Short mmCIF file of N, CA and C in Angstrom, two decimals:
data_model
loop_
_atom_site.label_atom_id
_atom_site.label_comp_id
_atom_site.label_asym_id
_atom_site.label_seq_id
_atom_site.Cartn_x
_atom_site.Cartn_y
_atom_site.Cartn_z
N MET K 76 16.62 -7.01 6.87
CA MET K 76 17.36 -6.13 5.91
C MET K 76 18.07 -6.92 4.83
N SER K 77 18.56 -8.01 5.30
CA SER K 77 19.48 -8.83 4.41
C SER K 77 18.46 -9.66 3.20
N PHE K 78 17.23 -9.52 3.64
CA PHE K 78 16.09 -10.47 2.47
C PHE K 78 16.16 -9.33 1.37
N ILE K 79 16.22 -7.96 1.95
CA ILE K 79 16.07 -6.87 0.71
C ILE K 79 17.42 -6.80 -0.03
N ALA K 80 18.66 -6.84 0.74
CA ALA K 80 19.81 -6.64 0.06
C ALA K 80 19.98 -7.98 -1.05
N ALA K 81 19.41 -9.23 -0.33
CA ALA K 81 19.70 -10.34 -1.22
C ALA K 81 18.81 -10.08 -2.80
N MET K 82 17.71 -9.60 -2.59
CA MET K 82 16.94 -9.46 -3.75
C MET K 82 17.65 -8.58 -4.90
N LEU K 83 17.96 -7.58 -4.24
CA LEU K 83 18.87 -6.48 -4.80
C LEU K 83 19.87 -6.91 -5.57
N LEU K 84 20.90 -7.74 -4.84
CA LEU K 84 21.96 -8.00 -5.50
C LEU K 84 21.75 -9.03 -6.23
N LEU K 85 20.83 -9.80 -6.22
CA LEU K 85 20.23 -10.99 -7.49
C LEU K 85 20.39 -10.17 -8.60
N ASN K 86 19.56 -8.86 -8.62
CA ASN K 86 19.22 -8.04 -9.71
C ASN K 86 20.24 -7.25 -10.34
N MET K 87 21.13 -6.68 -9.77
CA MET K 87 22.13 -5.46 -10.06
C MET K 87 23.53 -5.86 -9.35
N GLU K 88 24.40 -4.77 -9.73
CA GLU K 88 25.84 -4.70 -9.27
C GLU K 88 25.48 -4.30 -8.04
N VAL K 89 26.78 -4.72 -7.38
CA VAL K 89 26.88 -4.29 -5.70
C VAL K 89 26.63 -2.64 -5.76
N ALA K 90 27.27 -1.96 -6.23
CA ALA K 90 27.11 -0.25 -6.17
C ALA K 90 25.86 -0.04 -6.41
N ASP K 91 25.16 -0.41 -7.59
CA ASP K 91 23.64 0.19 -7.91
C ASP K 91 22.91 -0.67 -6.82
N ALA K 92 23.15 -2.11 -6.16
CA ALA K 92 21.95 -2.37 -5.21
C ALA K 92 22.28 -1.40 -3.95
N PHE K 93 23.59 -0.84 -3.68
CA PHE K 93 23.67 -0.03 -2.49
C PHE K 93 22.85 1.35 -2.57
N ILE K 94 23.01 1.78 -3.81
CA ILE K 94 22.22 2.95 -4.00
C ILE K 94 20.80 2.59 -4.01
N CYS K 95 20.20 1.62 -4.68
CA CYS K 95 18.76 1.46 -4.34
C CYS K 95 18.53 1.13 -2.77
N PHE K 96 19.21 0.56 -2.44
CA PHE K 96 18.86 0.27 -0.83
C PHE K 96 18.77 1.60 0.11
N ALA K 97 19.72 2.35 -0.20
CA ALA K 97 19.48 3.41 0.31
C ALA K 97 18.39 4.47 0.10
N ASN K 98 18.02 4.34 -1.42
CA ASN K 98 16.87 5.20 -1.56
C ASN K 98 15.92 4.56 -1.06
N LEU K 99 15.46 3.18 -1.10
CA LEU K 99 14.57 2.49 -0.43
C LEU K 99 14.16 3.00 1.18
N LEU K 100 15.32 3.29 1.74
CA LEU K 100 15.19 3.66 3.24
C LEU K 100 15.02 5.16 3.19
N ASN K 101 14.96 5.86 2.15
CA ASN K 101 14.76 7.24 2.40
C ASN K 101 13.17 7.43 2.32
N LYS K 102 12.45 6.29 2.07
CA LYS K 102 10.62 6.33 1.86
C LYS K 102 10.06 6.23 3.46
N PRO K 103 9.14 7.29 3.25
CA PRO K 103 8.65 7.16 4.70
C PRO K 103 7.96 6.15 5.45
N CYS K 104 7.37 5.04 4.79
CA CYS K 104 6.99 3.99 4.92
C CYS K 104 8.09 2.94 5.72
N LEU K 105 9.04 2.66 4.92
CA LEU K 105 10.06 1.62 5.27
C LEU K 105 11.03 2.37 6.21
N LEU K 106 11.30 3.65 5.99
CA LEU K 106 12.40 4.03 6.92
C LEU K 106 11.57 4.26 8.41
N ALA K 107 10.03 4.22 8.69
CA ALA K 107 9.79 3.86 9.84
C ALA K 107 9.94 2.59 10.52
N PHE K 108 9.78 1.70 9.64
CA PHE K 108 9.83 0.41 9.79
C PHE K 108 11.57 -0.38 10.12
N PHE K 109 12.29 0.27 9.29
CA PHE K 109 13.74 0.06 9.42
C PHE K 109 14.41 0.82 11.17
N ARG K 110 13.54 2.12 11.27
CA ARG K 110 13.99 2.85 12.34
C ARG K 110 13.28 1.99 13.95
N LEU K 111 12.23 1.32 13.29
CA LEU K 111 11.21 0.62 14.49
C LEU K 111 10.64 1.95 15.04
N ASP K 112 10.30 2.96 14.34
CA ASP K 112 9.76 3.95 15.00
C ASP K 112 8.35 3.64 15.44
N ARG K 113 8.07 3.42 16.66
CA ARG K 113 6.75 2.92 17.17
C ARG K 113 5.67 3.94 16.78
N SER K 114 6.08 5.05 17.01
CA SER K 114 4.81 5.91 16.82
C SER K 114 4.44 5.93 15.00
N GLN K 115 5.50 5.76 14.16
CA GLN K 115 5.22 5.92 13.10
C GLN K 115 4.41 4.53 12.50
N MET K 116 4.93 3.69 13.04
CA MET K 116 4.79 2.05 12.54
C MET K 116 3.03 1.99 13.13
N GLU K 117 2.81 2.73 14.43
CA GLU K 117 1.47 2.43 14.55
C GLU K 117 0.38 3.47 13.78
N THR K 118 1.02 4.04 13.19
CA THR K 118 0.14 5.11 12.05
C THR K 118 -0.10 4.29 10.86
N TYR K 119 0.87 3.52 10.48
CA TYR K 119 0.87 2.68 9.53
C TYR K 119 -0.37 1.54 9.83
N PHE K 120 0.05 0.74 11.18
CA PHE K 120 -0.99 -0.26 11.49
C PHE K 120 -2.20 0.21 11.66
N GLU K 121 -2.43 1.35 11.98
CA GLU K 121 -3.81 1.81 12.21
C GLU K 121 -4.50 2.10 10.84
N THR K 122 -3.84 2.69 9.93
CA THR K 122 -4.33 2.80 8.34
C THR K 122 -4.84 1.53 7.82
N PHE K 123 -3.85 0.68 8.02
CA PHE K 123 -4.17 -0.75 7.63
C PHE K 123 -5.22 -1.48 8.43
N GLN K 124 -5.43 -1.32 9.43
CA GLN K 124 -6.51 -2.10 10.34
C GLN K 124 -7.88 -1.09 9.64
N GLU K 125 -7.64 0.06 9.56
CA GLU K 125 -9.30 0.78 8.79
C GLU K 125 -9.34 0.32 7.63
N PHE K 126 -8.38 -0.04 6.76
CA PHE K 126 -8.57 -0.88 5.13
C PHE K 126 -9.31 -2.18 5.62
N PHE K 127 -8.45 -2.72 6.36
CA PHE K 127 -8.47 -4.09 6.58
C PHE K 127 -9.76 -4.47 7.15
N HIS K 128 -10.39 -3.63 8.20
CA HIS K 128 -12.09 -3.73 8.79
C HIS K 128 -13.04 -3.38 7.53
N GLU K 129 -12.62 -2.22 6.40
CA GLU K 129 -13.49 -1.94 5.54
C GLU K 129 -13.70 -3.32 4.32
N LYS K 130 -12.42 -3.63 4.15
CA LYS K 130 -12.31 -4.66 2.66
C LYS K 130 -12.80 -5.92 3.21
N LEU K 131 -12.45 -6.55 4.29
CA LEU K 131 -12.19 -8.13 4.85
C LEU K 131 -13.11 -7.67 6.06
N PRO K 132 -14.10 -7.61 6.32
CA PRO K 132 -14.67 -7.63 7.84
C PRO K 132 -15.12 -8.62 8.57
N ARG K 133 -15.04 -9.86 7.85
CA ARG K 133 -15.51 -11.00 8.66
C ARG K 133 -14.17 -11.59 8.99
N LEU K 134 -13.08 -11.43 8.23
CA LEU K 134 -11.83 -11.75 8.70
C LEU K 134 -11.13 -10.67 9.79
N TYR K 135 -11.63 -9.74 9.51
CA TYR K 135 -11.12 -8.61 10.34
C TYR K 135 -11.61 -9.04 11.62
N GLN K 136 -13.16 -9.21 11.93
CA GLN K 136 -13.60 -9.80 13.24
C GLN K 136 -13.02 -10.80 13.72
N HIS K 137 -12.84 -11.86 12.93
CA HIS K 137 -12.37 -13.07 13.44
C HIS K 137 -10.97 -12.84 14.12
N MET K 138 -10.16 -12.34 13.27
CA MET K 138 -8.92 -11.96 13.95
C MET K 138 -8.67 -11.17 15.19
N THR K 139 -9.60 -10.06 15.17
CA THR K 139 -9.79 -9.38 16.22
C THR K 139 -10.23 -10.12 17.64
N GLU K 140 -11.07 -11.18 17.50
CA GLU K 140 -11.51 -11.79 18.59
C GLU K 140 -10.73 -12.57 18.89
N ARG K 141 -9.73 -13.05 18.32
CA ARG K 141 -8.23 -13.83 18.66
C ARG K 141 -7.26 -13.05 18.84
N SER K 142 -7.50 -11.78 19.04
CA SER K 142 -6.18 -11.02 19.47
C SER K 142 -4.82 -11.06 18.55
N VAL K 143 -5.57 -11.14 17.31
CA VAL K 143 -4.33 -11.26 16.23
C VAL K 143 -4.07 -9.58 15.53
N THR K 144 -3.17 -8.89 16.02
CA THR K 144 -2.72 -7.77 15.70
C THR K 144 -1.88 -7.71 14.57
N PRO K 145 -2.00 -6.50 13.64
CA PRO K 145 -1.05 -6.73 12.28
C PRO K 145 0.39 -6.61 12.86
N ASP K 146 0.80 -6.00 13.92
CA ASP K 146 2.39 -6.16 14.43
C ASP K 146 2.76 -7.33 14.33
N LEU K 147 2.01 -8.79 14.51
CA LEU K 147 2.16 -10.00 14.42
C LEU K 147 2.76 -10.37 13.25
N TYR K 148 2.38 -9.93 12.14
CA TYR K 148 2.69 -10.35 10.59
C TYR K 148 2.75 -9.38 9.83
N LEU K 149 2.41 -7.99 9.75
CA LEU K 149 2.29 -7.10 8.99
C LEU K 149 4.05 -6.49 9.14
N LEU K 150 4.73 -6.41 10.14
CA LEU K 150 6.08 -5.95 10.49
C LEU K 150 7.09 -6.91 9.72
N ASP K 151 7.01 -7.82 9.77
CA ASP K 151 7.70 -8.98 9.13
C ASP K 151 7.85 -8.74 7.70
N TRP K 152 6.25 -8.66 7.15
CA TRP K 152 5.88 -8.56 5.86
C TRP K 152 6.76 -7.03 5.11
N LEU K 153 6.52 -5.73 5.87
CA LEU K 153 6.82 -5.13 5.38
C LEU K 153 8.48 -4.62 5.43
N PHE K 154 8.95 -4.86 6.57
CA PHE K 154 10.37 -5.01 6.95
C PHE K 154 11.25 -5.54 5.89
N THR K 155 10.83 -6.47 5.23
CA THR K 155 11.35 -7.01 4.42
C THR K 155 11.04 -7.15 3.03
N LEU K 156 9.93 -6.36 2.69
CA LEU K 156 9.23 -6.05 1.44
C LEU K 156 8.72 -7.30 0.98
N TYR K 157 8.39 -8.40 1.71
CA TYR K 157 7.74 -9.59 1.44
C TYR K 157 9.07 -10.58 0.75
N ALA K 158 10.28 -9.95 0.62
CA ALA K 158 11.30 -11.08 0.63
C ALA K 158 11.53 -12.53 1.15
N LYS K 159 10.90 -12.18 2.32
CA LYS K 159 11.33 -13.14 3.48
C LYS K 159 9.71 -14.30 3.38
N SER K 160 8.77 -13.65 3.00
CA SER K 160 7.38 -14.34 3.29
C SER K 160 7.03 -14.87 1.64
N LEU K 161 7.42 -14.36 0.82
CA LEU K 161 6.96 -14.85 -0.63
C LEU K 161 8.10 -15.37 -1.43
N SER K 162 7.95 -16.06 -2.31
CA SER K 162 9.03 -16.65 -3.40
C SER K 162 9.38 -15.45 -4.17
N LEU K 163 10.53 -15.96 -4.86
CA LEU K 163 11.20 -15.01 -5.61
C LEU K 163 10.50 -14.38 -6.73
N ASP K 164 9.61 -15.31 -7.24
CA ASP K 164 9.03 -14.60 -8.30
C ASP K 164 7.95 -13.92 -8.10
N VAL K 165 7.26 -14.24 -6.85
CA VAL K 165 6.05 -13.46 -6.45
C VAL K 165 6.61 -11.84 -5.87
N VAL K 166 7.53 -12.19 -5.15
CA VAL K 166 8.31 -10.94 -4.60
C VAL K 166 8.70 -10.14 -5.68
N SER K 167 9.26 -10.82 -6.59
CA SER K 167 9.86 -9.69 -8.03
C SER K 167 8.88 -8.97 -8.60
N ARG K 168 7.56 -9.46 -8.59
CA ARG K 168 6.39 -8.87 -9.36
C ARG K 168 5.80 -7.85 -8.04
N VAL K 169 5.49 -8.02 -6.93
CA VAL K 169 5.34 -7.53 -5.90
C VAL K 169 6.23 -5.88 -5.68
N TRP K 170 7.36 -6.32 -5.93
CA TRP K 170 8.22 -4.86 -6.10
C TRP K 170 8.46 -4.19 -7.32
N ASP K 171 7.94 -5.03 -8.42
CA ASP K 171 7.79 -4.01 -9.37
C ASP K 171 6.59 -3.27 -9.38
N VAL K 172 5.65 -3.60 -9.12
CA VAL K 172 4.47 -2.76 -8.76
C VAL K 172 4.85 -1.64 -7.59
N HIS K 173 5.04 -2.23 -6.64
CA HIS K 173 5.54 -1.11 -5.45
C HIS K 173 6.43 -0.23 -5.89
N PHE K 174 7.54 -0.32 -6.79
CA PHE K 174 8.17 0.51 -7.11
C PHE K 174 7.67 1.64 -8.38
N ARG K 175 6.67 1.14 -8.73
CA ARG K 175 5.54 2.00 -9.66
C ARG K 175 4.59 2.66 -8.78
N ASP K 176 3.92 1.99 -7.98
CA ASP K 176 2.82 2.99 -7.49
C ASP K 176 3.08 3.07 -5.84
N GLY K 177 4.30 2.95 -5.33
CA GLY K 177 4.55 3.41 -3.96
C GLY K 177 3.96 2.33 -3.19
N GLU K 178 3.84 3.14 -1.72
CA GLU K 178 4.03 2.35 -0.41
C GLU K 178 2.41 1.70 -0.34
N GLU K 179 1.65 2.38 -1.14
CA GLU K 179 0.07 1.84 -1.15
C GLU K 179 -0.17 0.54 -1.46
N PHE K 180 1.11 -0.09 -2.06
CA PHE K 180 0.67 -1.07 -3.09
C PHE K 180 1.12 -2.40 -1.85
N LEU K 181 2.14 -1.98 -0.98
CA LEU K 181 2.74 -2.83 0.00
C LEU K 181 1.29 -3.24 0.89
N PHE K 182 0.39 -2.30 1.05
CA PHE K 182 -0.70 -2.50 1.99
C PHE K 182 -1.69 -3.28 1.22
N ARG K 183 -1.71 -3.17 -0.17
CA ARG K 183 -2.83 -3.79 -0.80
C ARG K 183 -2.37 -5.43 -1.09
N THR K 184 -0.93 -5.22 -1.14
CA THR K 184 -0.41 -6.65 -0.99
C THR K 184 -0.88 -7.67 0.05
N ALA K 185 -0.61 -6.82 1.32
CA ALA K 185 -1.06 -7.62 2.46
C ALA K 185 -2.48 -7.95 2.56
N LEU K 186 -3.54 -6.98 1.98
CA LEU K 186 -4.86 -7.49 2.09
C LEU K 186 -5.14 -8.51 1.16
N GLY K 187 -4.45 -8.28 -0.32
CA GLY K 187 -4.53 -9.52 -1.21
C GLY K 187 -4.18 -10.81 -0.37
N ILE K 188 -2.96 -10.91 0.28
CA ILE K 188 -2.87 -12.04 1.10
C ILE K 188 -3.77 -12.68 1.84
N LEU K 189 -4.38 -11.74 2.59
CA LEU K 189 -5.57 -12.15 3.48
C LEU K 189 -6.90 -12.54 2.63
N LYS K 190 -6.93 -11.77 1.93
CA LYS K 190 -8.24 -12.29 1.10
C LYS K 190 -7.92 -13.69 0.38
N MET K 191 -6.90 -13.90 -0.14
CA MET K 191 -6.55 -15.01 -0.78
C MET K 191 -6.84 -16.12 0.17
N TYR K 192 -6.43 -16.05 1.37
CA TYR K 192 -6.35 -17.20 2.23
C TYR K 192 -7.42 -16.89 3.35
N GLU K 193 -8.43 -16.42 3.13
CA GLU K 193 -9.60 -15.77 3.86
C GLU K 193 -10.37 -17.18 4.62
N GLU K 194 -10.70 -17.92 3.49
CA GLU K 194 -11.44 -19.09 3.96
C GLU K 194 -10.75 -20.10 5.00
N VAL K 195 -9.31 -20.36 4.70
CA VAL K 195 -8.50 -21.14 5.63
C VAL K 195 -8.05 -20.28 6.99
N LEU K 196 -7.90 -18.76 7.00
CA LEU K 196 -7.76 -18.15 8.35
C LEU K 196 -9.00 -18.10 8.96
N LEU K 197 -10.12 -18.09 8.67
CA LEU K 197 -11.38 -18.11 9.38
C LEU K 197 -11.48 -19.23 10.14
N ASN K 198 -11.10 -20.36 9.75
CA ASN K 198 -10.77 -21.55 10.62
C ASN K 198 -9.81 -21.65 11.47
N LEU K 199 -8.86 -20.87 11.77
CA LEU K 199 -7.81 -20.74 12.45
C LEU K 199 -7.98 -19.95 14.11
N ASP K 200 -7.02 -20.81 15.01
CA ASP K 200 -7.25 -20.10 16.17
C ASP K 200 -5.95 -19.41 16.57
N PHE K 201 -5.72 -18.68 17.60
CA PHE K 201 -4.87 -17.28 17.62
C PHE K 201 -3.13 -18.11 17.14
N ILE K 202 -2.70 -19.44 17.65
CA ILE K 202 -1.65 -19.77 17.35
C ILE K 202 -1.60 -20.08 16.10
N GLN K 203 -2.78 -20.96 15.54
CA GLN K 203 -2.58 -21.22 14.22
C GLN K 203 -2.30 -20.34 12.87
N LEU K 204 -3.30 -19.08 13.46
CA LEU K 204 -3.42 -17.96 12.69
C LEU K 204 -1.87 -17.12 12.50
N ALA K 205 -1.09 -17.22 13.96
CA ALA K 205 0.29 -16.68 13.79
C ALA K 205 1.05 -17.33 12.99
N GLN K 206 1.25 -18.71 13.25
CA GLN K 206 1.96 -19.69 12.76
C GLN K 206 1.61 -19.43 11.06
N PHE K 207 0.72 -19.40 10.62
CA PHE K 207 0.08 -19.35 8.94
C PHE K 207 0.56 -17.83 8.66
N LEU K 208 0.32 -16.64 9.51
CA LEU K 208 0.73 -15.56 8.94
C LEU K 208 2.19 -15.13 8.73
N THR K 209 3.07 -15.80 9.63
CA THR K 209 4.21 -15.76 10.09
C THR K 209 5.26 -16.37 9.04
N ARG K 210 4.59 -17.60 8.53
CA ARG K 210 4.99 -18.57 7.64
C ARG K 210 4.19 -18.91 6.43
N LEU K 211 4.03 -18.13 5.45
CA LEU K 211 3.14 -18.42 4.35
C LEU K 211 3.32 -19.26 3.66
N PRO K 212 2.43 -20.02 3.04
CA PRO K 212 2.77 -21.31 2.18
C PRO K 212 3.68 -21.03 1.25
N ALA K 213 4.77 -21.94 0.58
CA ALA K 213 5.71 -21.78 -0.01
C ALA K 213 5.23 -21.60 -1.65
N ASP K 214 4.12 -22.02 -1.45
CA ASP K 214 3.53 -22.34 -3.08
C ASP K 214 2.33 -21.32 -3.46
N VAL K 215 2.55 -19.99 -2.88
CA VAL K 215 1.75 -18.83 -3.19
C VAL K 215 1.71 -18.74 -4.88
N ALA K 216 0.58 -18.93 -5.44
CA ALA K 216 0.59 -18.66 -6.94
C ALA K 216 0.31 -17.28 -7.20
N CYS K 217 1.30 -16.67 -7.78
CA CYS K 217 1.46 -15.62 -8.26
C CYS K 217 0.13 -14.81 -8.95
N ASP K 218 -0.32 -15.18 -9.78
CA ASP K 218 -1.54 -14.65 -10.64
C ASP K 218 -2.97 -14.96 -9.68
N ASP K 219 -2.90 -15.69 -8.67
CA ASP K 219 -3.76 -15.80 -7.76
C ASP K 219 -3.77 -14.69 -7.18
N LEU K 220 -2.70 -14.44 -6.62
CA LEU K 220 -2.43 -13.65 -5.32
C LEU K 220 -2.59 -12.13 -6.18
N PHE K 221 -2.43 -11.55 -7.38
CA PHE K 221 -2.52 -10.61 -8.09
C PHE K 221 -3.64 -10.47 -8.44
N ARG K 222 -4.66 -11.53 -8.54
CA ARG K 222 -5.95 -11.29 -8.85
C ARG K 222 -6.62 -10.84 -7.50
N CYS K 223 -6.41 -11.19 -6.41
CA CYS K 223 -7.15 -10.72 -5.21
C CYS K 223 -6.64 -9.50 -5.00
N ILE K 224 -5.21 -9.09 -5.21
CA ILE K 224 -4.75 -7.77 -5.03
C ILE K 224 -5.85 -6.95 -5.71
N ALA K 225 -5.98 -7.14 -7.24
CA ALA K 225 -6.65 -6.37 -8.12
C ALA K 225 -8.30 -6.15 -7.61
N THR K 226 -8.71 -7.07 -6.90
CA THR K 226 -10.08 -6.64 -6.35
C THR K 226 -10.06 -5.48 -4.97
N ILE K 227 -8.81 -5.40 -4.72
CA ILE K 227 -8.97 -4.45 -3.44
C ILE K 227 -8.63 -3.12 -3.63
N SER K 228 -9.53 -2.21 -3.41
CA SER K 228 -9.60 -0.72 -3.74
C SER K 228 -9.11 -0.30 -2.68
N MET K 229 -8.04 0.56 -2.61
CA MET K 229 -7.52 1.60 -1.51
C MET K 229 -8.06 2.66 -1.29
N GLU K 230 -9.63 2.64 -1.19
CA GLU K 230 -10.32 3.59 -0.94
C GLU K 230 -11.53 3.76 0.08
N ILE K 231 -11.59 4.34 1.15
CA ILE K 231 -12.74 4.26 2.00
C ILE K 231 -13.64 5.68 2.16
N ASP K 232 -14.65 5.62 1.69
CA ASP K 232 -15.76 6.78 1.88
C ASP K 232 -15.04 7.82 0.95
N LYS K 233 -14.47 7.60 -0.16
CA LYS K 233 -13.89 8.63 -1.15
C LYS K 233 -12.69 9.09 -0.56
N ARG K 234 -12.20 8.39 0.27
CA ARG K 234 -10.61 9.00 0.64
C ARG K 234 -9.82 7.78 0.27
N GLN K 235 -8.75 8.29 -0.30
CA GLN K 235 -7.74 7.54 -0.82
C GLN K 235 -6.73 6.76 0.68
N PHE K 236 -5.93 6.05 0.02
CA PHE K 236 -5.03 5.57 1.18
C PHE K 236 -4.34 6.63 1.55
N ALA K 237 -3.53 7.77 0.92
CA ALA K 237 -2.83 8.64 1.42
C ALA K 237 -3.60 9.64 2.37
N GLN K 238 -4.81 9.79 2.25
CA GLN K 238 -5.69 10.63 2.97
C GLN K 238 -6.04 10.08 4.40
N VAL K 239 -6.17 8.53 4.33
CA VAL K 239 -6.50 7.82 5.22
C VAL K 239 -5.23 8.18 6.29
N LEU K 240 -4.21 7.77 5.85
CA LEU K 240 -2.81 7.56 6.39
C LEU K 240 -2.74 9.18 6.95
N GLN K 241 -2.76 10.26 6.14
CA GLN K 241 -2.64 11.70 6.89
C GLN K 241 -3.49 11.86 8.21
N GLN K 242 -4.82 11.36 7.94
CA GLN K 242 -5.84 11.34 8.83
C GLN K 242 -5.19 10.58 10.23
N HIS K 243 -4.56 9.49 10.21
CA HIS K 243 -3.88 8.94 11.32
C HIS K 243 -2.83 9.39 11.90
N ARG K 244 -1.83 10.24 11.20
CA ARG K 244 -1.24 11.06 11.42
C ARG K 244 -1.32 12.30 12.09
N ASP K 245 -2.36 12.93 11.90
CA ASP K 245 -3.04 13.98 12.37
C ASP K 245 -3.79 13.91 13.73
N ILE K 246 -3.96 12.66 13.86
CA ILE K 246 -4.58 12.26 15.68
C ILE K 246 -3.74 12.31 16.46
N PRO K 247 -3.30 13.36 17.45
CA PRO K 247 -2.69 13.44 18.40
C PRO K 247 -2.67 12.23 19.38
N VAL K 248 -1.34 11.76 19.50
CA VAL K 248 -0.85 10.65 20.50
C VAL K 248 -0.80 11.04 22.13
N THR K 249 -1.77 10.16 22.89
CA THR K 249 -2.04 10.60 24.12
C THR K 249 -1.07 9.84 25.10
#
């Protein structure tokens, strides 16, 4: 959370940063991750996996075969709203669009990162994948990342992100 607080304090007064932080915690996705609510986090991971499988099938297969699951990297990305993983200028742009478009954009960003580095990731084993995804290169080019993000449609079989997410929420936990 300190990464988020730092980003907010860089851009606003303390009182405004506190209010903004409190408002961020009232969003369903972020609240699930900040509370470490495993069942809610699983819903988001499963939704992400469905889009990952649909949008980047080769990389999805590669990572599945190597037992690299989204909780290994996505948790950190979402928990810090990418502030720990991406440079200040890139994070600022990600946050701008996230505040405009909502939580769906956080998942589009994750898919954009994976797409941007797909060819690199396809040549890595489990340890290398884990290291790469938990410590992204410091020189992520903002324009390149946003070009990759722009190619990601958050629709599967005419179902939007919110519908896919709701479908995973409706599945009873056994």
